[in-house]
Short mmCIF file of N, CA and C in Angstrom, two decimals:
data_model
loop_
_atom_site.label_atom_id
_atom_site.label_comp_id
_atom_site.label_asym_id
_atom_site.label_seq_id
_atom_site.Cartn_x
_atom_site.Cartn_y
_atom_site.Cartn_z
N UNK A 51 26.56 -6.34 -18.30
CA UNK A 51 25.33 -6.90 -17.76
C UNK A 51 25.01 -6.23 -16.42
N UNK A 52 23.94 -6.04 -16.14
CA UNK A 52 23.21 -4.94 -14.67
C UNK A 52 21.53 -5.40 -14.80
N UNK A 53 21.50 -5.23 -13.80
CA UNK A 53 19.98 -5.44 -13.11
C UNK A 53 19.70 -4.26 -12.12
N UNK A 54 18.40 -3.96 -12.79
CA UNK A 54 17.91 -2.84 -12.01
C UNK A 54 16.74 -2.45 -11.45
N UNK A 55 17.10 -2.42 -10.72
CA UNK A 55 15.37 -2.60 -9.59
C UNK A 55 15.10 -0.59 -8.83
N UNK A 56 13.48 -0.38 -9.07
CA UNK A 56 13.73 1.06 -8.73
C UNK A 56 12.66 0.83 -7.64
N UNK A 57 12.78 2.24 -6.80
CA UNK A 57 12.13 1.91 -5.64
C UNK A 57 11.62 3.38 -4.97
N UNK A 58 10.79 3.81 -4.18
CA UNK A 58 10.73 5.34 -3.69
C UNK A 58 9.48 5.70 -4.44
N UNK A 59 8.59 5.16 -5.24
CA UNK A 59 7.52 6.08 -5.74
C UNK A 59 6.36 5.89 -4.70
N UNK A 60 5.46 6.59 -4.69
CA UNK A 60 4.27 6.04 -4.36
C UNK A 60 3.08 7.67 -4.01
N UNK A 61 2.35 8.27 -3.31
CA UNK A 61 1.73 8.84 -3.69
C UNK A 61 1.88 10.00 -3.08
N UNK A 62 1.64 11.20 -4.15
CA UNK A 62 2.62 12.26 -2.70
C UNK A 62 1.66 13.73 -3.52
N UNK A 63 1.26 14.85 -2.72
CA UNK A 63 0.43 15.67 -2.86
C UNK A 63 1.67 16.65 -3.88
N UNK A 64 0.34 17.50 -4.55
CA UNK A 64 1.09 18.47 -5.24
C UNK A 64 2.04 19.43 -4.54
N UNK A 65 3.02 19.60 -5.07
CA UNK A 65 3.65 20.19 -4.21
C UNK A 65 5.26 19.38 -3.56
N UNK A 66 4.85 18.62 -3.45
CA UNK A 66 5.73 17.63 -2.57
C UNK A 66 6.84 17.31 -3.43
N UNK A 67 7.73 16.35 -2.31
CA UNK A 67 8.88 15.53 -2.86
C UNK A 67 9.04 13.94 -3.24
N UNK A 68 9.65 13.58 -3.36
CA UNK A 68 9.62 11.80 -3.54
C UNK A 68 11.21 11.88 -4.38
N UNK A 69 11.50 11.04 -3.54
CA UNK A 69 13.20 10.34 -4.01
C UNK A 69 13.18 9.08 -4.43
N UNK A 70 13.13 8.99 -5.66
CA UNK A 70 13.45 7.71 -6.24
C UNK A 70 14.97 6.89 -6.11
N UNK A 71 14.52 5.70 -5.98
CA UNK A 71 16.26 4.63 -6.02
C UNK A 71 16.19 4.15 -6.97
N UNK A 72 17.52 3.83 -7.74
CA UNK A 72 17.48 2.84 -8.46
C UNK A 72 18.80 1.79 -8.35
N UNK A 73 18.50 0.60 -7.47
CA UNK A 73 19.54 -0.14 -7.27
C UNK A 73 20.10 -0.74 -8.84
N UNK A 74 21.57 -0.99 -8.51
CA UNK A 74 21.97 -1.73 -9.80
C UNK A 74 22.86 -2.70 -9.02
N UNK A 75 22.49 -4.06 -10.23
CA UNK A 75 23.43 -5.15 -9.63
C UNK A 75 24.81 -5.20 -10.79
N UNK A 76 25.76 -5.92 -10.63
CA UNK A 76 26.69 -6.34 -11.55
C UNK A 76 28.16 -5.52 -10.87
N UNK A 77 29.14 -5.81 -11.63
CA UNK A 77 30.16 -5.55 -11.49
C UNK A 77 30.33 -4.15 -12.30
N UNK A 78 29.98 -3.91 -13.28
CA UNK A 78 30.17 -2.85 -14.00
C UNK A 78 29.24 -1.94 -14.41
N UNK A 79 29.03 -1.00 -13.38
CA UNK A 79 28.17 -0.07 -12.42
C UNK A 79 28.44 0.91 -13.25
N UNK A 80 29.67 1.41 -12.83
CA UNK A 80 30.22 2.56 -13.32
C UNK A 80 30.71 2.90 -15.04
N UNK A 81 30.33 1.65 -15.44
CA UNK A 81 30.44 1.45 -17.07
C UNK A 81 29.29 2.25 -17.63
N UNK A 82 28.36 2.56 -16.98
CA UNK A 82 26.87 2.63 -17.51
C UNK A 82 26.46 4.21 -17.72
N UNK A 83 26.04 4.51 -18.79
CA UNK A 83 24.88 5.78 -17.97
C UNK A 83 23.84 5.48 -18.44
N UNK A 84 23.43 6.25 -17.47
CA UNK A 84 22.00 6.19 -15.98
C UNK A 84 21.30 7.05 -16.95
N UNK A 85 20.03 6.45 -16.33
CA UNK A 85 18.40 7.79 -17.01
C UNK A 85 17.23 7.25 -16.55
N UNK A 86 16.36 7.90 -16.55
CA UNK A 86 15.71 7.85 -15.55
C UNK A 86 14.31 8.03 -16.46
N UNK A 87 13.38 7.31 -17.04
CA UNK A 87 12.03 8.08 -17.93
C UNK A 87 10.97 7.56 -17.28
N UNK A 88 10.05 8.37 -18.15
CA UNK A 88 8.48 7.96 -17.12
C UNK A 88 7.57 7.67 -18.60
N UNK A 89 6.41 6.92 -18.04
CA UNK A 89 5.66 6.77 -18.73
C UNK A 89 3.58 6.75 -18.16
N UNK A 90 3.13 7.55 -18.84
CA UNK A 90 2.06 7.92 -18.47
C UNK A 90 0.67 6.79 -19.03
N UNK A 91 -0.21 6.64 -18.90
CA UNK A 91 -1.39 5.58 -19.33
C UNK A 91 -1.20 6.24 -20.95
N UNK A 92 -1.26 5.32 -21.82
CA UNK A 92 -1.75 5.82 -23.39
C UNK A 92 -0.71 6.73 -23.81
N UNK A 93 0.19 6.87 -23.23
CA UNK A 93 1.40 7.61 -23.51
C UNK A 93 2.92 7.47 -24.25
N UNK A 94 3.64 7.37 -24.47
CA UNK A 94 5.16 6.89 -24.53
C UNK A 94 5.97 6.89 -23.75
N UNK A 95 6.97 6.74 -23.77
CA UNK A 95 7.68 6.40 -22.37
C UNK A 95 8.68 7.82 -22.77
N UNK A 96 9.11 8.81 -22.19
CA UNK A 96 9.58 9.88 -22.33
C UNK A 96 11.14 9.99 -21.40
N UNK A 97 11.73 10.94 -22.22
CA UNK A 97 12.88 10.67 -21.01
C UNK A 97 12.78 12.27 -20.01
N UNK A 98 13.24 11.86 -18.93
CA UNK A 98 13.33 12.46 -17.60
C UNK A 98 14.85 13.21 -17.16
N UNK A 99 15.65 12.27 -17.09
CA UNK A 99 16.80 12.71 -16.96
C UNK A 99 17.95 11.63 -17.04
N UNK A 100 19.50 12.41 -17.17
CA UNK A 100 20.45 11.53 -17.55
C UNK A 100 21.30 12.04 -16.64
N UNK A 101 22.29 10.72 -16.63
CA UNK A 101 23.74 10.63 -16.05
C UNK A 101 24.78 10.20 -16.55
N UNK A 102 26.22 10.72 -16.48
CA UNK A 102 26.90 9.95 -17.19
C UNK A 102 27.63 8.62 -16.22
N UNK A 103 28.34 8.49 -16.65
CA UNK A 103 28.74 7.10 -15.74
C UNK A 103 30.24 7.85 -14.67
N UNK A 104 30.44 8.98 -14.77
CA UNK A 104 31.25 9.83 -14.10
C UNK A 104 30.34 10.26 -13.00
N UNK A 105 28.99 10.58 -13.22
CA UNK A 105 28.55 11.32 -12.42
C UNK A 105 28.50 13.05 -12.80
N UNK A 106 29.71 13.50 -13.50
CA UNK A 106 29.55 14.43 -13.75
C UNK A 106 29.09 15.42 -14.53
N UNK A 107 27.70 14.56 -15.55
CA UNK A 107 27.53 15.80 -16.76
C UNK A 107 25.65 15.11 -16.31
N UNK A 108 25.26 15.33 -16.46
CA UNK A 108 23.22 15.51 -16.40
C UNK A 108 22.97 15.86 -17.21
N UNK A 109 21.43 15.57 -17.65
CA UNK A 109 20.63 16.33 -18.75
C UNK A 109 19.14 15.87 -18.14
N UNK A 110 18.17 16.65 -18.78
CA UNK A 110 17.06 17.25 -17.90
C UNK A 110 15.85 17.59 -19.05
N UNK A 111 14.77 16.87 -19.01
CA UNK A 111 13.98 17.49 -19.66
C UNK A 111 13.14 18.81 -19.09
N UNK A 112 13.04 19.20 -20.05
CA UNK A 112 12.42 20.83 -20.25
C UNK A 112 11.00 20.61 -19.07
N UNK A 113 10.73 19.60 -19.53
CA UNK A 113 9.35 19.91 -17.79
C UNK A 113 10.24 19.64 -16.58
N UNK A 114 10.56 19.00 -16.37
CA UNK A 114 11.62 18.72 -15.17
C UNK A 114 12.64 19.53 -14.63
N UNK A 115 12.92 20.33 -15.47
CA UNK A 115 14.74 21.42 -15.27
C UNK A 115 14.32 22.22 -14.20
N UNK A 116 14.80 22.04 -13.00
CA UNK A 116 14.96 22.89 -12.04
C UNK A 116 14.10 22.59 -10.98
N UNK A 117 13.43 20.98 -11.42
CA UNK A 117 12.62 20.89 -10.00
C UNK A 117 13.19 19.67 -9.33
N UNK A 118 13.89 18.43 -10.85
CA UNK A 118 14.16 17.52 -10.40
C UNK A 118 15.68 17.12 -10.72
N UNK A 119 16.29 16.36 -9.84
CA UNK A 119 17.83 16.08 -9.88
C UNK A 119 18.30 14.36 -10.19
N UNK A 120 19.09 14.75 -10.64
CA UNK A 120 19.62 13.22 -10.54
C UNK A 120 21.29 12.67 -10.21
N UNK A 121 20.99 11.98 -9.56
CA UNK A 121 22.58 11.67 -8.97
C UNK A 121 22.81 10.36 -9.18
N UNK A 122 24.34 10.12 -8.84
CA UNK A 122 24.68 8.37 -8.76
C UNK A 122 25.55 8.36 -7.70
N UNK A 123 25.86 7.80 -7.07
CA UNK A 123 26.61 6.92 -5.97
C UNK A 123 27.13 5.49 -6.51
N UNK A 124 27.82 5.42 -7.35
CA UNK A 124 29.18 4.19 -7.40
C UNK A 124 29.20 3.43 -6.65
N UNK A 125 29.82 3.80 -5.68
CA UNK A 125 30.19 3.26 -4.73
C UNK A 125 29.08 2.31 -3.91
N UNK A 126 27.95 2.62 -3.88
CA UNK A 126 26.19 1.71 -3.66
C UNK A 126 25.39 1.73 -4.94
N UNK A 127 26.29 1.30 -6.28
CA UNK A 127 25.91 0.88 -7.12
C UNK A 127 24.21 1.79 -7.39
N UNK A 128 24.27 3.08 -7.30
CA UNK A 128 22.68 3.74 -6.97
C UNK A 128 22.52 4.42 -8.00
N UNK A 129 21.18 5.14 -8.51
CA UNK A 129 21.31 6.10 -8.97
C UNK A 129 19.82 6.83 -8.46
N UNK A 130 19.83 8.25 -8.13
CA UNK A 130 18.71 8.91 -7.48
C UNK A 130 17.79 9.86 -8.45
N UNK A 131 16.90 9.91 -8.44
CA UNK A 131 16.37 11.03 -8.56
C UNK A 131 15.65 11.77 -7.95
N UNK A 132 15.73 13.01 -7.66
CA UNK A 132 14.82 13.65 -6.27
C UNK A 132 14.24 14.47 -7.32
N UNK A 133 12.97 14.19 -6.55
CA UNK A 133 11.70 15.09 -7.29
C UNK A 133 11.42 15.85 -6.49
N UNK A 134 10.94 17.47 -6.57
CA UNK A 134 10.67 18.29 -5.92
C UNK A 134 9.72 19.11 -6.78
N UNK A 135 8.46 19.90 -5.72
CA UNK A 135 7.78 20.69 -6.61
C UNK A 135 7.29 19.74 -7.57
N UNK A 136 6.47 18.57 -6.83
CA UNK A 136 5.59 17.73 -7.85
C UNK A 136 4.19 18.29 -8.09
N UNK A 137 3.69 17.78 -9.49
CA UNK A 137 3.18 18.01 -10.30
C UNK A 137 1.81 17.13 -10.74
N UNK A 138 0.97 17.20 -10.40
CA UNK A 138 -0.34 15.84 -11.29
C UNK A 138 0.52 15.70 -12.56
N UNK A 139 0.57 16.38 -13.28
CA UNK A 139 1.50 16.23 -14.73
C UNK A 139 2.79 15.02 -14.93
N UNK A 140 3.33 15.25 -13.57
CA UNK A 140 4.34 14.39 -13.19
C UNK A 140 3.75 12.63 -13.05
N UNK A 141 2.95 12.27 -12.77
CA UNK A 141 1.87 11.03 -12.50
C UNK A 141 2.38 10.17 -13.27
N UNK A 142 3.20 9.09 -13.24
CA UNK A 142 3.46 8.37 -14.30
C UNK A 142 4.29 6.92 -13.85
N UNK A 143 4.50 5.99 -14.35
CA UNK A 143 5.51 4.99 -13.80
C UNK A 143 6.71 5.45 -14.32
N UNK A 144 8.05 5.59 -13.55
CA UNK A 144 9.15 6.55 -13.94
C UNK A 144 10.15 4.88 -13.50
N UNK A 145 10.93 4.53 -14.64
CA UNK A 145 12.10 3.64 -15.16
C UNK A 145 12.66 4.68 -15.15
N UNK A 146 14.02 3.30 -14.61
CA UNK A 146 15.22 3.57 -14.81
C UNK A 146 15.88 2.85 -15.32
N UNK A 147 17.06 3.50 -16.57
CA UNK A 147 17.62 2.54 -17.64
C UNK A 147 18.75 2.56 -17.78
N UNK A 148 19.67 1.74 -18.04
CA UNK A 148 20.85 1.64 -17.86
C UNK A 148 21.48 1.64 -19.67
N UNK A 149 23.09 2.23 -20.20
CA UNK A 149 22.78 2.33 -21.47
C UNK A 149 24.57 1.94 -21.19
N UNK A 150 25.26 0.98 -21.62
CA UNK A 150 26.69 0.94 -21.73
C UNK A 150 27.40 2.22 -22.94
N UNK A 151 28.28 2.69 -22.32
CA UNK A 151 28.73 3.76 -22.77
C UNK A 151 30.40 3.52 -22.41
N UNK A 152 31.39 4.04 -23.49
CA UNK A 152 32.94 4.33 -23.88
C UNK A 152 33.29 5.56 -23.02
N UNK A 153 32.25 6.72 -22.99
CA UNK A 153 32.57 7.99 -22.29
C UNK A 153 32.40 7.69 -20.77
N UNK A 154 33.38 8.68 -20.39
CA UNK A 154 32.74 8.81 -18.85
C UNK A 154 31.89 9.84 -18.96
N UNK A 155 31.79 10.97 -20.07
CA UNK A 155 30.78 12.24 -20.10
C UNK A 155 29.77 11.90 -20.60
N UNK A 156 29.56 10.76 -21.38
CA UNK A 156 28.58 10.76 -22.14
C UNK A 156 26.83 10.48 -21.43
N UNK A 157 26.01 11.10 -21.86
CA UNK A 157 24.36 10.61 -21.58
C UNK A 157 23.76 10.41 -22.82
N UNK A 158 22.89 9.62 -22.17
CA UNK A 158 22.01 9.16 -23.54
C UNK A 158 20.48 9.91 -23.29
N UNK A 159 19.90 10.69 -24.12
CA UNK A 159 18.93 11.01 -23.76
C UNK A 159 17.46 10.18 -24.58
N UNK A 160 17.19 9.32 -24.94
CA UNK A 160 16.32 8.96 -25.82
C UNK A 160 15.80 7.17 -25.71
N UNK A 161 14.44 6.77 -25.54
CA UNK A 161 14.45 5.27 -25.31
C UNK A 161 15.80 3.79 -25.51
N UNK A 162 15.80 4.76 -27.15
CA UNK A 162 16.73 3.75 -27.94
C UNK A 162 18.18 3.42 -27.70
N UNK A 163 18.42 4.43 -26.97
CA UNK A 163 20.14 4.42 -26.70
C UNK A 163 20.14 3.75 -24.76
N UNK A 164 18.79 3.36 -24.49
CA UNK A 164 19.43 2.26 -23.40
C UNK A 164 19.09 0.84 -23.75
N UNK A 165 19.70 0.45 -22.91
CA UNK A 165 19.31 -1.13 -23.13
C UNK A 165 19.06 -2.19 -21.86
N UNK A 166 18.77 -1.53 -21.01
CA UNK A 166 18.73 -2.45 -20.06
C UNK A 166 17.62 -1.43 -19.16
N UNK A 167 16.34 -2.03 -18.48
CA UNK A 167 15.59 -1.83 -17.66
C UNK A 167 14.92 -1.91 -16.33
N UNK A 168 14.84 -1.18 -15.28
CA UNK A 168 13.78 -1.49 -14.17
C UNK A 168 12.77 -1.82 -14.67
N UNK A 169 11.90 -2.45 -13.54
CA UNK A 169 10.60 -3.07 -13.28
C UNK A 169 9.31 -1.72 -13.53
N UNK A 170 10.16 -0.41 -12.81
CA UNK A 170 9.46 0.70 -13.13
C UNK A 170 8.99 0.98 -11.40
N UNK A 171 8.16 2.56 -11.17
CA UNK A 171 7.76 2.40 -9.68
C UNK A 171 6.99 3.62 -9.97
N UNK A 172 5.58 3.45 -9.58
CA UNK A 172 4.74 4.15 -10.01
C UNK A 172 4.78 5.70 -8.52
N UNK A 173 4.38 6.47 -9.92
CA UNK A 173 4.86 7.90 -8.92
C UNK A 173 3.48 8.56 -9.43
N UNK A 174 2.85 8.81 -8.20
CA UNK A 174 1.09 9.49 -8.21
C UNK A 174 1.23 10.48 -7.69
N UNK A 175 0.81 11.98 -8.32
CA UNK A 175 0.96 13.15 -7.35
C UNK A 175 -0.65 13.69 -7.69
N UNK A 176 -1.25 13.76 -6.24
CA UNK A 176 -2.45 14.72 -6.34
C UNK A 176 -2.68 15.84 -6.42
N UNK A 177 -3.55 16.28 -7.01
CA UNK A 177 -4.31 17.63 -6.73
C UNK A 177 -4.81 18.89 -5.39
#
């Protein structure tokens, strides 16, 4: 069980950065991997990026690879994503989802394989 509240979006010119949070509550933090998706007006909710519950393995969608990162901190129950080299394209409310996992390597890349959700935190990049 985790609760997750995300935080850091709000409106930032092309070009720019924005660091997303995503607090997690519960005892078993480190049980989880992390991901991070967005969802656009009239759109689907897409995934963004993953973590494993080690911290040590990521995955990255193909628009995202190389601009945006994602980390966790354990220890403040966190998980980050830093956006860089934003995009109008990028414009979307970006969740973060939590997915119980056996691996410490493992990520889940796909809606269905989490199960637990943020509120969401809308991320606007201009023109």
């Amino acid at each position: 069980q985790v609760q997750l509240v995300e935080s850091g979006g709000g409106l930032v010119q092309a070009g720019g950065s924005l660091r997303l949070s995503c607090a997690a509550s519960g005892r078993t933090f480190n049980s989880y991997a992390m991901g991070w998706f967005r969802q656009a007006p009239g759109k689907e909710r897409e995934f963004v990026a993953a973590i494993s519950w080690s911290g040590r393995t990521t995955g990255y969608a193909d628009s995202v690879k190389g601009r945006f990162t994602i980390s966790r901190d354990n220890a403040k129950n966190t998980v980050y994503l830093q956006m860089n080299s934003l995009k109008p394209e990028d414009t979307a409310v970006y969740y973060c989802a939590a997915g119980r996992t056996y691996g410490s390597y493992r990520i889940y890349l796909t809606v269905d394989d989490y199960d637990t959700w943020g509120q969401g935190t809308q991320v606007t990049v201009s023109s």
